[in-house]
Every structure is written in structure tokens, then in C-alpha cells.
Amino acid sequence: MSELQPSLAESGADVKGMFNRVARRYDAANRVMSGGIDIVWRRKAIARLLQDLGDTPRVLDLGAGTLDGAIEIARQAPGAEVAAADFAREMLRRGRRKIPRRAHVATHAADGHQLPYRRDVFDAAFSAFCVRNLADLKQGLSELRRVVHPAGRVVILEFLRPEKPRFFFDRIWNARVLPAIGRLITGDRAAYRYLPESIARFRSAPEFAELMREVGFLNVDTEPLFPSGVATMVVAS
Ligand SMILES: C[S@@+](CC[C@H](N)C(=O)[O-])C[C@H]1O[C@@H](n2cnc3c(N)ncnc32)[C@H](O)[C@@H]1O
């Protein structure tokens, strides 16, 4: 295993304040920066999450942000009860306006390190682009293991550290283009410089899978997503 650097949150970065600050322009920045591919990633990951779960699953979305994932879960499984948890209240507040009338999505201001839910209460949990921000990743993943039923499934979307730096995505796109676009749209340069820095400090796919096993997931798969494995889907049960 490589020498892991502490995450930025572990080193004291104010992740909650940062997301509260960019909440107003978060969706716009996301769409421009990903060219809409984040929507495709969420759809695919959520289809996998819900596979064979029945019509009325109880599903957690951890780090739900402005609720794109939680709303997609409710769209794909209209009978699902979705709990959308995030510690940045402003992100949830922005997201609540987008919840369709018939969707069962409840928002909870909660920290992923200490979730306010009973053991085994969810049939499945989803988390998109959140776990890289945790100050204590092992604790956050253990919380996911605790609240999801042993027969349940967890699907995580994340930008894992590439094993070999990719010239275009790491040196040009993430390091230069994204911070510039993020600054233009949100006015917050620091928040979008945080992105490449946090990826560089994060775990690679094998390291991440190993940690998932350490916290008690027996089956862990990692699937690099188009294009160039820039994002990874982790499926664990
Ligand atoms: C990059 S955003 C992703 C939002 C959403 N999942 C999406 O796909 O657009 C990361 C989210 O994780 C949340 N987050 C980060 N650390 C967290 C923690 N310790 N507890 C709860 N939420 C956290 C942030 O507030 C933010 O809303």
C-alpha cells in the first residue's frame, strides 16, 4: 500500500463551510464541469443499487448535497423511502426545492461520522462524491456498514486516486480547467482547487476496496467509469 496522506478534512479543511458557501451555484458548476456525465454516472450507479431490492426499499443517500442522487433514487423506485443526509444544511435547502411532489425524500442534517440512524435500518445506501471529504474515512464507512442491513448493498461513486496520473484528467482538466470554471461560476476558487488536491490525497481503487473489507463488507467490486475511469463505482455488500 502506498504512503497515504491525510485527507484535507483530516488536516482541518472546513468542508462543511465550503459546501454551504458554494451551495447556491453547485448544480450549475457541476453540470458545466462534468458536461452532464455526472447524471449518467448517478443513473447507472443507482440502477445497480436498486437491483433486486423490491418496490419499497429504504435507502440512504449519504452526502446527498443538492439531492440529485436522492431524487434519482425516487425516480427509479417510486415506492422507495429515501433518507438524504448531509452536514451542509444549505446544500439540502437548495435541493429540497427540486423534490418532485410524489417522491418520498426526507432530508436530515447529519454528519457521516455519526449517523442518527439505528443499526440495519436501510436496505441500501448510496453516496456520490462525499466519502473523499470525510475526516475519518474508516469511521464513515463503518457507519454505512452499521446502518445498512447485512443483506443490503452500498454503492459509492467517487473520484479515487489514479494509480498512474492521467496527463489530461489530472494535470490539465482537474488541476487547471476545473478550478477556473468553478471560480467563474461560484466565485470560489479555493473550493475548486480543493477537488484535485483531495483526489491526489485519496485512496486508489485497491486501497479503497481493502478498507471496505476491513469495515466488514464481504464483497467489494470497483468499476472504473467512462471516460478514462475518471470516476469509479464501488459496489459492496
Ligand atoms: C461533492 S458534494 C456531492 C453531493 C451529491 N452527492 C452529488 O452527487 O451531487 C459532497 C457532499 O458531501 C457532503 N459531506 C462531506 N462531508 C460530510 C460529512 N462528514 N457528513 C455529511 N455530509 C458530508 C458535503 O456537504 C457535500 O454536500
Coordinates of N, CA and C and ligand atoms in Angstrom, one line a residue:
M1 N 0.8 -1.2 0.0 CA 0.0 0.0 0.0 C 0.9 1.3 0.0
S2 N 0.4 2.3 -0.7 CA 1.2 3.5 -0.8 C 1.1 4.3 0.5
E3 N 2.0 5.2 0.7 CA 2.0 6.1 1.9 C 0.8 7.0 1.7
L4 N -0.2 6.9 2.6 CA -1.4 7.7 2.4 C -1.2 9.0 3.1
Q5 N -1.6 10.1 2.4 CA -1.6 11.4 3.0 C -2.9 11.6 3.7
P6 N -2.9 12.5 4.8 CA -4.2 12.8 5.5 C -5.1 13.5 4.5
S7 N -6.4 13.2 4.6 CA -7.4 14.0 3.8 C -7.3 15.4 4.2
L8 N -7.9 16.3 3.3 CA -7.8 17.7 3.7 C -8.7 18.0 4.9
A9 N -9.8 17.2 5.0 CA -10.7 17.4 6.2 C -9.9 17.0 7.4
E10 N -9.2 15.9 7.3 CA -8.4 15.5 8.5 C -7.4 16.6 8.9
S11 N -6.9 17.3 7.8 CA -5.9 18.3 8.1 C -6.6 19.7 8.5
G12 N -7.9 19.6 8.7 CA -8.6 20.8 9.3 C -9.4 21.6 8.2
A13 N -9.5 21.2 7.0 CA -10.2 22.0 6.0 C -11.7 22.0 6.4
D14 N -12.3 23.2 6.2 CA -13.7 23.4 6.6 C -14.6 23.0 5.5
V15 N -14.8 21.7 5.4 CA -15.6 21.1 4.3 C -17.0 21.6 4.4
K16 N -17.6 21.6 5.6 CA -19.0 21.9 5.7 C -19.2 23.4 5.3
G17 N -18.3 24.3 5.7 CA -18.4 25.7 5.3 C -18.3 25.9 3.9
M18 N -17.3 25.1 3.3 CA -17.1 25.2 1.8 C -18.3 24.8 1.0
F19 N -19.0 23.7 1.4 CA -20.2 23.3 0.6 C -21.4 24.3 0.9
N20 N -21.5 24.8 2.1 CA -22.5 25.8 2.4 C -22.3 27.0 1.5
R21 N -21.0 27.4 1.3 CA -20.7 28.6 0.5 C -21.1 28.4 -0.9
V22 N -20.8 27.2 -1.5 CA -21.0 27.1 -2.9 C -22.4 26.5 -3.3
A23 N -23.2 26.3 -2.3 CA -24.5 25.6 -2.5 C -25.3 26.2 -3.6
R24 N -25.3 27.6 -3.6 CA -26.2 28.3 -4.5 C -25.9 28.0 -5.9
R25 N -24.6 27.8 -6.2 CA -24.2 27.6 -7.6 C -23.7 26.2 -7.9
Y26 N -23.9 25.3 -6.9 CA -23.3 24.0 -7.0 C -23.8 23.2 -8.2
D27 N -25.1 23.2 -8.5 CA -25.7 22.4 -9.6 C -25.1 23.0 -10.9
A28 N -25.1 24.3 -11.1 CA -24.7 24.9 -12.3 C -23.2 24.5 -12.6
A29 N -22.4 24.6 -11.5 CA -21.0 24.3 -11.7 C -20.8 22.8 -12.0
N30 N -21.5 22.0 -11.4 CA -21.5 20.5 -11.6 C -21.7 20.2 -13.1
R31 N -22.8 20.8 -13.6 CA -23.2 20.5 -15.0 C -22.1 20.9 -16.0
V32 N -21.6 22.1 -15.8 CA -20.6 22.6 -16.7 C -19.3 21.8 -16.6
M33 N -18.9 21.5 -15.4 CA -17.6 20.9 -15.1 C -17.6 19.4 -15.6
S34 N -18.8 18.7 -15.5 CA -18.8 17.3 -15.9 C -19.4 17.1 -17.3
G35 N -19.9 18.2 -17.9 CA -20.6 18.1 -19.2 C -21.8 17.2 -19.1
G36 N -22.4 17.1 -17.9 CA -23.6 16.3 -17.7 C -23.3 14.8 -17.5
I37 N -22.0 14.4 -17.5 CA -21.8 13.0 -17.4 C -22.1 12.5 -15.9
D38 N -22.1 13.4 -15.0 CA -22.4 13.0 -13.6 C -23.8 12.5 -13.5
I39 N -24.7 13.0 -14.4 CA -26.1 12.5 -14.4 C -26.1 11.0 -14.8
V40 N -25.3 10.7 -15.9 CA -25.2 9.3 -16.4 C -24.6 8.4 -15.3
W41 N -23.6 8.9 -14.6 CA -22.9 8.1 -13.6 C -23.9 7.7 -12.5
R42 N -24.7 8.8 -12.0 CA -25.6 8.5 -10.9 C -26.7 7.5 -11.4
R43 N -27.2 7.7 -12.6 CA -28.3 6.8 -13.1 C -27.8 5.4 -13.1
K44 N -26.6 5.2 -13.6 CA -26.1 3.8 -13.7 C -25.8 3.2 -12.3
A45 N -25.3 4.0 -11.4 CA -24.9 3.5 -10.0 C -26.2 3.2 -9.3
I46 N -27.2 4.1 -9.5 CA -28.5 3.9 -8.7 C -29.3 2.7 -9.3
A47 N -29.2 2.4 -10.6 CA -29.8 1.2 -11.1 C -29.2 0.0 -10.5
R48 N -27.9 0.0 -10.3 CA -27.2 -1.1 -9.7 C -27.6 -1.2 -8.2
L49 N -27.7 -0.1 -7.5 CA -28.0 0.0 -6.1 C -29.4 -0.7 -5.9
L50 N -30.3 -0.4 -6.8 CA -31.7 -0.8 -6.6 C -32.0 -2.2 -7.1
Q51 N -31.1 -2.8 -7.8 CA -31.3 -4.1 -8.4 C -31.8 -5.1 -7.4
D52 N -32.9 -5.8 -7.6 CA -33.5 -6.8 -6.8 C -33.8 -6.4 -5.4
L53 N -34.1 -5.1 -5.2 CA -34.4 -4.6 -3.8 C -35.9 -4.6 -3.6
G54 N -36.7 -4.9 -4.6 CA -38.1 -4.8 -4.4 C -38.6 -3.4 -4.6
D55 N -39.9 -3.2 -4.4 CA -40.6 -1.9 -4.8 C -40.5 -0.8 -3.7
T56 N -40.3 -1.2 -2.5 CA -40.3 -0.2 -1.4 C -39.1 -0.2 -0.5
P57 N -37.9 -0.1 -1.1 CA -36.7 -0.2 -0.3 C -36.5 1.1 0.6
R58 N -35.8 0.9 1.7 CA -35.4 2.1 2.5 C -34.0 2.4 2.1
V59 N -33.7 3.5 1.6 CA -32.4 3.9 1.1 C -31.9 5.1 1.7
L60 N -30.6 5.1 2.0 CA -29.9 6.2 2.5 C -29.0 6.8 1.4
D61 N -29.1 8.2 1.2 CA -28.1 8.8 0.4 C -27.2 9.7 1.3
L62 N -26.0 9.2 1.4 CA -25.0 10.0 2.3 C -24.3 11.0 1.6
G63 N -24.3 12.2 2.2 CA -23.6 13.4 1.5 C -24.5 13.8 0.3
A64 N -25.8 13.8 0.5 CA -26.8 14.0 -0.6 C -26.7 15.3 -1.3
G65 N -26.1 16.3 -0.6 CA -25.9 17.6 -1.3 C -27.2 18.2 -1.7
T66 N -27.3 18.6 -3.0 CA -28.5 19.2 -3.5 C -29.5 18.2 -4.1
L67 N -29.3 16.9 -3.6 CA -30.3 15.9 -3.8 C -30.5 15.3 -5.2
D68 N -29.5 15.4 -6.1 CA -29.6 14.8 -7.4 C -29.7 13.3 -7.3
G69 N -28.9 12.7 -6.3 CA -28.9 11.2 -6.2 C -30.2 10.8 -5.5
A70 N -30.6 11.5 -4.5 CA -31.8 11.1 -3.7 C -33.1 11.1 -4.7
I71 N -33.1 12.2 -5.5 CA -34.3 12.3 -6.4 C -34.2 11.2 -7.5
E72 N -33.0 10.9 -7.9 CA -32.9 9.8 -8.9 C -33.3 8.5 -8.3
I73 N -33.0 8.2 -7.1 CA -33.5 7.0 -6.4 C -35.0 7.0 -6.4
A74 N -35.6 8.1 -6.0 CA -37.1 8.1 -6.0 C -37.7 8.0 -7.4
R75 N -36.9 8.5 -8.4 CA -37.4 8.3 -9.8 C -37.4 6.9 -10.2
Q76 N -36.3 6.2 -9.9 CA -36.1 4.8 -10.4 C -37.0 3.8 -9.5
A77 N -37.2 4.2 -8.3 CA -38.0 3.3 -7.4 C -39.0 4.2 -6.7
P78 N -40.2 4.5 -7.4 CA -41.1 5.5 -6.8 C -41.7 5.1 -5.4
G79 N -41.6 3.8 -5.1 CA -42.0 3.4 -3.7 C -40.9 3.5 -2.7
A80 N -39.7 3.9 -3.0 CA -38.6 3.9 -2.0 C -38.9 5.0 -1.0
E81 N -38.4 4.8 0.2 CA -38.3 5.8 1.3 C -36.8 6.2 1.3
V82 N -36.6 7.5 0.9 CA -35.2 7.9 0.8 C -34.8 8.9 1.9
A83 N -33.8 8.6 2.6 CA -33.2 9.5 3.7 C -32.0 10.1 3.1
A84 N -32.1 11.5 2.9 CA -30.9 12.2 2.3 C -30.2 12.9 3.4
A85 N -29.0 12.5 3.7 CA -28.2 13.0 4.9 C -27.1 13.8 4.4
D86 N -26.9 15.0 5.0 CA -25.7 15.8 4.6 C -25.5 16.8 5.8
F87 N -24.2 17.1 6.1 CA -24.0 18.1 7.2 C -24.0 19.5 6.7
A88 N -24.1 19.8 5.4 CA -24.2 21.2 4.9 C -25.6 21.5 4.7
R89 N -26.2 22.2 5.6 CA -27.7 22.5 5.6 C -28.1 23.3 4.3
E90 N -27.2 24.1 3.9 CA -27.5 25.0 2.7 C -27.6 24.2 1.4
M91 N -26.8 23.1 1.3 CA -26.9 22.2 0.2 C -28.3 21.5 0.2
L92 N -28.7 21.0 1.4 CA -30.0 20.3 1.5 C -31.2 21.3 1.2
R93 N -31.0 22.5 1.7 CA -32.1 23.6 1.5 C -32.3 23.8 0.0
R94 N -31.2 23.9 -0.7 CA -31.3 24.2 -2.2 C -31.9 23.0 -2.9
G95 N -31.5 21.8 -2.4 CA -32.0 20.6 -3.0 C -33.5 20.4 -2.8
R96 N -34.0 20.7 -1.6 CA -35.4 20.5 -1.3 C -36.4 21.0 -2.3
R97 N -36.0 22.2 -2.9 CA -36.9 22.8 -3.9 C -37.1 21.9 -5.1
K98 N -36.2 20.9 -5.3 CA -36.2 20.1 -6.6 C -37.0 18.8 -6.4
I99 N -37.4 18.5 -5.1 CA -38.0 17.2 -4.9 C -39.4 17.2 -5.5
P100 N -39.7 16.2 -6.4 CA -41.0 16.1 -7.0 C -42.0 15.8 -6.0
R101 N -43.3 16.2 -6.2 CA -44.3 16.1 -5.2 C -44.5 14.7 -4.7
R102 N -44.5 13.7 -5.6 CA -44.8 12.4 -5.1 C -43.6 11.6 -4.5
A103 N -42.4 12.2 -4.6 CA -41.2 11.4 -4.2 C -41.2 11.4 -2.6
H104 N -40.7 10.3 -2.1 CA -40.6 10.2 -0.6 C -39.1 10.4 -0.3
V105 N -38.8 11.7 -0.2 CA -37.4 12.0 0.2 C -37.4 12.9 1.4
A106 N -36.8 12.4 2.5 CA -36.6 13.2 3.7 C -35.2 13.7 3.8
T107 N -35.0 14.9 4.2 CA -33.6 15.4 4.4 C -33.2 15.5 5.9
H108 N -32.0 15.1 6.1 CA -31.5 15.1 7.5 C -30.2 15.8 7.6
A109 N -30.1 16.8 8.4 CA -28.7 17.4 8.6 C -28.0 16.5 9.5
A110 N -27.0 15.8 9.0 CA -26.3 14.8 9.8 C -24.9 14.6 9.3
D111 N -24.0 14.2 10.2 CA -22.6 14.0 9.9 C -22.4 12.5 9.6
G112 N -21.7 12.2 8.5 CA -21.5 10.9 8.1 C -20.6 10.1 9.1
H113 N -19.9 10.8 10.0 CA -19.1 10.1 11.0 C -20.0 9.5 12.1
Q114 N -21.2 10.0 12.3 CA -22.0 9.6 13.4 C -23.5 9.8 12.9
L115 N -24.0 8.8 12.2 CA -25.3 8.9 11.6 C -26.4 8.7 12.6
P116 N -27.5 9.4 12.5 CA -28.5 9.4 13.5 C -29.6 8.3 13.2
Y117 N -29.1 7.1 12.8 CA -30.0 6.0 12.4 C -29.6 4.7 13.2
R118 N -30.7 3.9 13.3 CA -30.4 2.6 14.0 C -29.7 1.7 13.1
R119 N -29.1 0.7 13.7 CA -28.4 -0.4 13.0 C -29.3 -1.1 12.0
D120 N -28.9 -1.5 10.9 CA -29.6 -2.3 9.9 C -30.9 -1.7 9.4
V121 N -31.0 -0.4 9.5 CA -32.3 0.2 9.2 C -32.6 0.4 7.7
F122 N -31.5 0.4 6.9 CA -31.6 0.6 5.5 C -31.4 -0.6 4.7
D123 N -32.1 -0.7 3.5 CA -31.9 -1.9 2.6 C -30.7 -1.6 1.7
A124 N -30.4 -0.3 1.6 CA -29.2 0.1 0.7 C -28.8 1.5 1.0
A125 N -27.5 1.8 0.7 CA -27.0 3.1 0.8 C -26.3 3.5 -0.4
F126 N -26.4 4.8 -0.8 CA -25.7 5.4 -1.9 C -24.9 6.5 -1.4
S127 N -23.8 6.8 -2.1 CA -23.1 8.0 -1.7 C -22.3 8.5 -2.9
A128 N -22.5 9.7 -3.4 CA -21.8 10.2 -4.5 C -20.9 11.3 -4.2
F129 N -19.6 11.2 -4.4 CA -18.6 12.2 -4.2 C -18.6 12.8 -2.8
C130 N -18.9 12.0 -1.8 CA -18.9 12.5 -0.5 C -17.7 11.9 0.3
V131 N -17.5 10.6 0.2 CA -16.6 10.0 1.2 C -15.1 10.5 1.1
R132 N -14.7 11.0 -0.1 CA -13.4 11.6 -0.2 C -13.2 12.8 0.8
N133 N -14.3 13.4 1.2 CA -14.3 14.6 2.1 C -14.3 14.2 3.6
L134 N -14.4 12.9 3.9 CA -14.5 12.6 5.3 C -13.2 12.8 6.0
A135 N -13.3 13.3 7.3 CA -12.0 13.5 8.0 C -11.5 12.1 8.5
D136 N -12.5 11.2 8.8 CA -12.1 9.8 9.2 C -12.9 8.8 8.3
L137 N -12.2 8.4 7.2 CA -12.9 7.6 6.2 C -13.4 6.3 6.8
K138 N -12.5 5.7 7.6 CA -12.9 4.4 8.1 C -14.1 4.4 9.0
Q139 N -14.2 5.5 9.8 CA -15.3 5.7 10.6 C -16.6 5.9 9.8
G140 N -16.5 6.7 8.7 CA -17.7 6.9 7.9 C -18.1 5.7 7.2
L141 N -17.2 4.8 6.7 CA -17.6 3.6 6.0 C -18.1 2.6 7.0
S142 N -17.6 2.6 8.3 CA -18.2 1.8 9.3 C -19.6 2.2 9.6
E143 N -19.9 3.4 9.6 CA -21.2 3.9 9.8 C -22.2 3.4 8.7
L144 N -21.7 3.4 7.5 CA -22.5 2.9 6.4 C -22.8 1.4 6.6
R145 N -21.7 0.7 7.0 CA -21.9 -0.8 7.3 C -22.9 -1.0 8.4
R146 N -22.9 -0.1 9.5 CA -23.8 -0.3 10.6 C -25.2 -0.1 10.2
V147 N -25.5 1.0 9.5 CA -26.9 1.3 9.2 C -27.6 0.5 8.1
V148 N -26.7 -0.1 7.3 CA -27.3 -0.9 6.2 C -27.4 -2.4 6.6
H149 N -28.6 -3.0 6.4 CA -28.8 -4.4 6.7 C -27.7 -5.3 6.1
P150 N -27.4 -6.4 6.9 CA -26.3 -7.2 6.4 C -26.5 -7.8 5.0
A151 N -27.8 -7.9 4.6 CA -28.1 -8.5 3.3 C -28.2 -7.3 2.2
G152 N -27.9 -6.1 2.7 CA -28.1 -4.9 1.8 C -26.9 -4.6 1.0
R153 N -27.0 -3.5 0.3 CA -26.0 -3.1 -0.7 C -25.6 -1.7 -0.5
V154 N -24.3 -1.4 -0.7 CA -23.8 0.0 -0.7 C -23.2 0.3 -2.0
V155 N -23.6 1.4 -2.7 CA -22.9 1.8 -3.9 C -22.3 3.2 -3.7
I156 N -21.1 3.3 -4.0 CA -20.4 4.6 -3.8 C -19.8 5.1 -5.2
L157 N -20.0 6.3 -5.5 CA -19.4 6.9 -6.6 C -18.3 7.9 -6.1
E158 N -17.1 7.8 -6.6 CA -16.1 8.7 -6.1 C -14.9 8.8 -7.1
F159 N -14.2 9.9 -7.0 CA -13.0 10.1 -7.7 C -11.9 9.5 -6.9
L160 N -11.5 8.3 -7.2 CA -10.4 7.7 -6.5 C -9.0 8.1 -7.1
R161 N -8.0 8.0 -6.3 CA -6.7 8.4 -6.8 C -6.2 7.5 -7.9
P162 N -5.9 8.0 -9.0 CA -5.5 7.1 -10.1 C -4.1 6.5 -9.7
E163 N -4.0 5.2 -10.1 CA -2.7 4.5 -9.8 C -1.6 5.1 -10.6
K164 N -1.9 5.5 -11.8 CA -0.9 6.3 -12.6 C -1.5 7.6 -13.0
P165 N -0.9 8.7 -12.8 CA -1.5 10.0 -13.1 C -1.9 10.1 -14.6
R166 N -3.1 10.5 -14.9 CA -3.5 10.6 -16.3 C -3.2 12.1 -16.8
F167 N -2.5 12.2 -17.8 CA -2.0 13.5 -18.2 C -3.1 14.5 -18.4
F168 N -4.2 14.1 -19.2 CA -5.2 15.1 -19.5 C -6.1 15.3 -18.2
F169 N -6.6 14.3 -17.6 CA -7.5 14.5 -16.5 C -6.9 15.1 -15.2
D170 N -5.7 14.6 -14.9 CA -5.1 15.0 -13.6 C -4.3 16.3 -13.8
R171 N -3.5 16.4 -14.9 CA -2.6 17.5 -14.9 C -3.2 18.7 -15.6
I172 N -4.2 18.5 -16.5 CA -4.8 19.6 -17.2 C -6.3 19.9 -16.7
W173 N -7.1 18.9 -16.8 CA -8.5 19.1 -16.5 C -8.8 19.4 -15.1
N174 N -8.4 18.4 -14.2 CA -8.7 18.6 -12.8 C -7.8 19.7 -12.1
A175 N -6.6 19.8 -12.6 CA -5.7 20.8 -11.9 C -5.9 22.2 -12.4
R176 N -6.3 22.4 -13.7 CA -6.3 23.8 -14.2 C -7.7 24.2 -14.7
V177 N -8.3 23.3 -15.5 CA -9.6 23.7 -16.1 C -10.7 23.8 -15.0
L178 N -10.9 22.8 -14.2 CA -12.0 22.8 -13.3 C -11.9 23.9 -12.3
P179 N -10.7 24.2 -11.7 CA -10.7 25.3 -10.7 C -11.1 26.7 -11.4
A180 N -10.7 26.8 -12.7 CA -11.0 28.0 -13.4 C -12.5 28.1 -13.6
I181 N -13.1 27.0 -14.1 CA -14.6 27.0 -14.3 C -15.3 27.2 -13.0
G182 N -14.9 26.5 -11.9 CA -15.5 26.6 -10.6 C -15.5 28.0 -10.1
R183 N -14.4 28.7 -10.3 CA -14.2 30.1 -9.9 C -15.2 31.0 -10.6
L184 N -15.2 30.8 -12.0 CA -16.1 31.6 -12.8 C -17.6 31.5 -12.3
I185 N -18.0 30.3 -12.1 CA -19.4 30.0 -11.8 C -19.8 30.4 -10.3
T186 N -18.9 30.0 -9.4 CA -19.2 30.1 -8.0 C -18.5 31.3 -7.3
G187 N -17.5 31.8 -8.0 CA -16.7 32.9 -7.4 C -15.7 32.4 -6.3
D188 N -15.7 31.0 -6.1 CA -14.9 30.5 -5.0 C -13.8 29.6 -5.6
R189 N -12.6 30.2 -5.8 CA -11.5 29.4 -6.4 C -11.0 28.3 -5.4
A190 N -11.0 28.6 -4.1 CA -10.4 27.6 -3.2 C -11.2 26.3 -3.2
A191 N -12.6 26.5 -3.3 CA -13.4 25.3 -3.3 C -13.1 24.3 -4.4
Y192 N -12.7 24.9 -5.6 CA -12.5 24.0 -6.7 C -11.0 23.7 -6.9
R193 N -10.1 24.3 -6.1 CA -8.7 23.8 -6.1 C -8.7 22.6 -5.1
Y194 N -9.6 22.6 -4.2 CA -9.8 21.5 -3.2 C -10.0 20.2 -3.9
L195 N -10.7 20.2 -5.1 CA -11.1 19.0 -5.8 C -9.8 18.2 -6.2
P196 N -8.9 18.7 -7.0 CA -7.7 17.9 -7.4 C -6.9 17.6 -6.2
E197 N -6.8 18.5 -5.2 CA -5.9 18.2 -4.1 C -6.5 17.0 -3.3
S198 N -7.8 17.0 -3.1 CA -8.4 15.9 -2.3 C -8.3 14.6 -3.1
I199 N -8.3 14.6 -4.4 CA -8.2 13.4 -5.2 C -6.8 12.8 -5.0
A200 N -5.8 13.7 -5.1 CA -4.4 13.3 -5.0 C -4.1 12.7 -3.7
R201 N -4.8 13.1 -2.6 CA -4.5 12.5 -1.3 C -5.4 11.3 -1.0
F202 N -6.3 11.0 -1.9 CA -7.3 9.9 -1.6 C -6.7 8.5 -1.9
R203 N -7.5 7.5 -1.6 CA -7.1 6.1 -1.8 C -7.3 5.8 -3.3
S204 N -6.5 4.8 -3.8 CA -6.7 4.2 -5.1 C -7.8 3.2 -5.0
A205 N -8.2 2.6 -6.1 CA -9.3 1.6 -6.1 C -8.9 0.4 -5.2
P206 N -7.7 -0.2 -5.3 CA -7.4 -1.4 -4.5 C -7.4 -1.0 -3.0
E207 N -6.9 0.2 -2.7 CA -6.8 0.7 -1.3 C -8.2 0.9 -0.7
F208 N -9.0 1.5 -1.5 CA -10.4 1.7 -1.1 C -11.1 0.4 -0.8
A209 N -11.0 -0.5 -1.8 CA -11.7 -1.8 -1.6 C -11.2 -2.5 -0.3
E210 N -9.9 -2.4 -0.1 CA -9.3 -3.1 1.1 C -10.0 -2.5 2.4
L211 N -10.1 -1.2 2.4 CA -10.7 -0.5 3.6 C -12.2 -0.9 3.7
M212 N -12.9 -1.1 2.6 CA -14.3 -1.5 2.7 C -14.4 -2.9 3.3
R213 N -13.4 -3.8 3.0 CA -13.4 -5.1 3.5 C -13.1 -5.1 5.0
E214 N -12.2 -4.2 5.4 CA -11.8 -4.0 6.8 C -13.0 -3.6 7.7
V215 N -13.9 -2.8 7.1 CA -15.0 -2.4 8.0 C -16.2 -3.4 7.9
G216 N -16.0 -4.5 7.1 CA -17.0 -5.6 7.2 C -17.8 -5.9 5.9
F217 N -17.5 -5.3 4.8 CA -18.1 -5.7 3.6 C -17.4 -6.9 3.0
L218 N -18.2 -7.9 2.7 CA -17.6 -9.2 2.3 C -17.2 -9.2 0.8
N219 N -18.1 -8.5 0.0 CA -17.9 -8.5 -1.5 C -17.8 -7.0 -1.9
V220 N -16.7 -6.7 -2.5 CA -16.4 -5.4 -2.9 C -15.9 -5.4 -4.4
D221 N -16.6 -4.6 -5.2 CA -16.2 -4.5 -6.6 C -16.0 -3.1 -7.0
T222 N -14.9 -2.8 -7.8 CA -14.7 -1.4 -8.2 C -14.8 -1.4 -9.7
E223 N -15.6 -0.5 -10.3 CA -15.7 -0.4 -11.7 C -15.4 1.0 -12.2
P224 N -14.3 1.1 -13.0 CA -13.9 2.5 -13.5 C -15.0 2.9 -14.5
L225 N -15.4 4.1 -14.5 CA -16.5 4.6 -15.4 C -15.9 5.4 -16.5
F226 N -16.7 5.4 -17.6 CA -16.4 6.2 -18.8 C -16.4 7.7 -18.4
P227 N -15.6 8.6 -18.8 CA -14.4 8.4 -19.7 C -13.2 8.1 -18.8
S228 N -12.3 7.2 -19.3 CA -11.0 7.0 -18.7 C -10.9 6.7 -17.2
G229 N -12.0 6.1 -16.7 CA -12.1 5.8 -15.3 C -11.9 7.0 -14.4
V230 N -12.4 8.1 -14.9 CA -12.2 9.4 -14.1 C -13.0 9.3 -12.8
A231 N -14.1 8.6 -12.8 CA -14.9 8.3 -11.6 C -14.9 6.8 -11.5
T232 N -15.1 6.3 -10.3 CA -15.2 4.8 -10.0 C -16.5 4.5 -9.3
M233 N -17.2 3.4 -9.7 CA -18.3 2.9 -8.9 C -17.9 1.8 -8.1
V234 N -18.1 1.9 -6.8 CA -17.8 0.8 -5.8 C -19.1 0.2 -5.4
V235 N -19.2 -1.1 -5.5 CA -20.4 -1.8 -5.1 C -20.0 -2.8 -4.0
A236 N -20.6 -2.7 -2.9 CA -20.2 -3.5 -1.7 C -21.4 -4.1 -1.0
S237 N -21.2 -5.3 -0.5 CA -22.3 -5.9 0.3 C -21.7 -6.9 1.3
Ligands
LIG1 C1 -19.3 16.9 -3.9 S1 -20.8 17.0 -2.9 C2 -21.7 15.7 -3.6 C3 -23.2 16.0 -3.4 C4 -24.1 15.0 -4.1 N1 -23.9 13.7 -3.5 C5 -23.9 14.9 -5.6 O1 -23.7 13.8 -6.1 O2 -24.0 16.0 -6.2 C6 -20.2 16.3 -1.4 C7 -21.3 16.4 -0.3 O3 -20.9 15.6 0.8 C8 -21.2 16.4 2.0 N2 -20.3 15.9 3.1 C9 -19.0 16.0 3.2 N3 -18.5 15.5 4.3 C10 -19.6 15.1 5.0 C11 -19.9 14.6 6.3 N4 -18.8 14.3 7.1 N5 -21.1 14.3 6.7 C12 -22.2 14.6 5.9 N6 -22.0 15.1 4.7 C13 -20.8 15.4 4.2 C14 -20.9 17.8 1.6 O4 -21.6 18.7 2.5 C15 -21.5 17.9 0.2 O5 -22.8 18.2 0.1

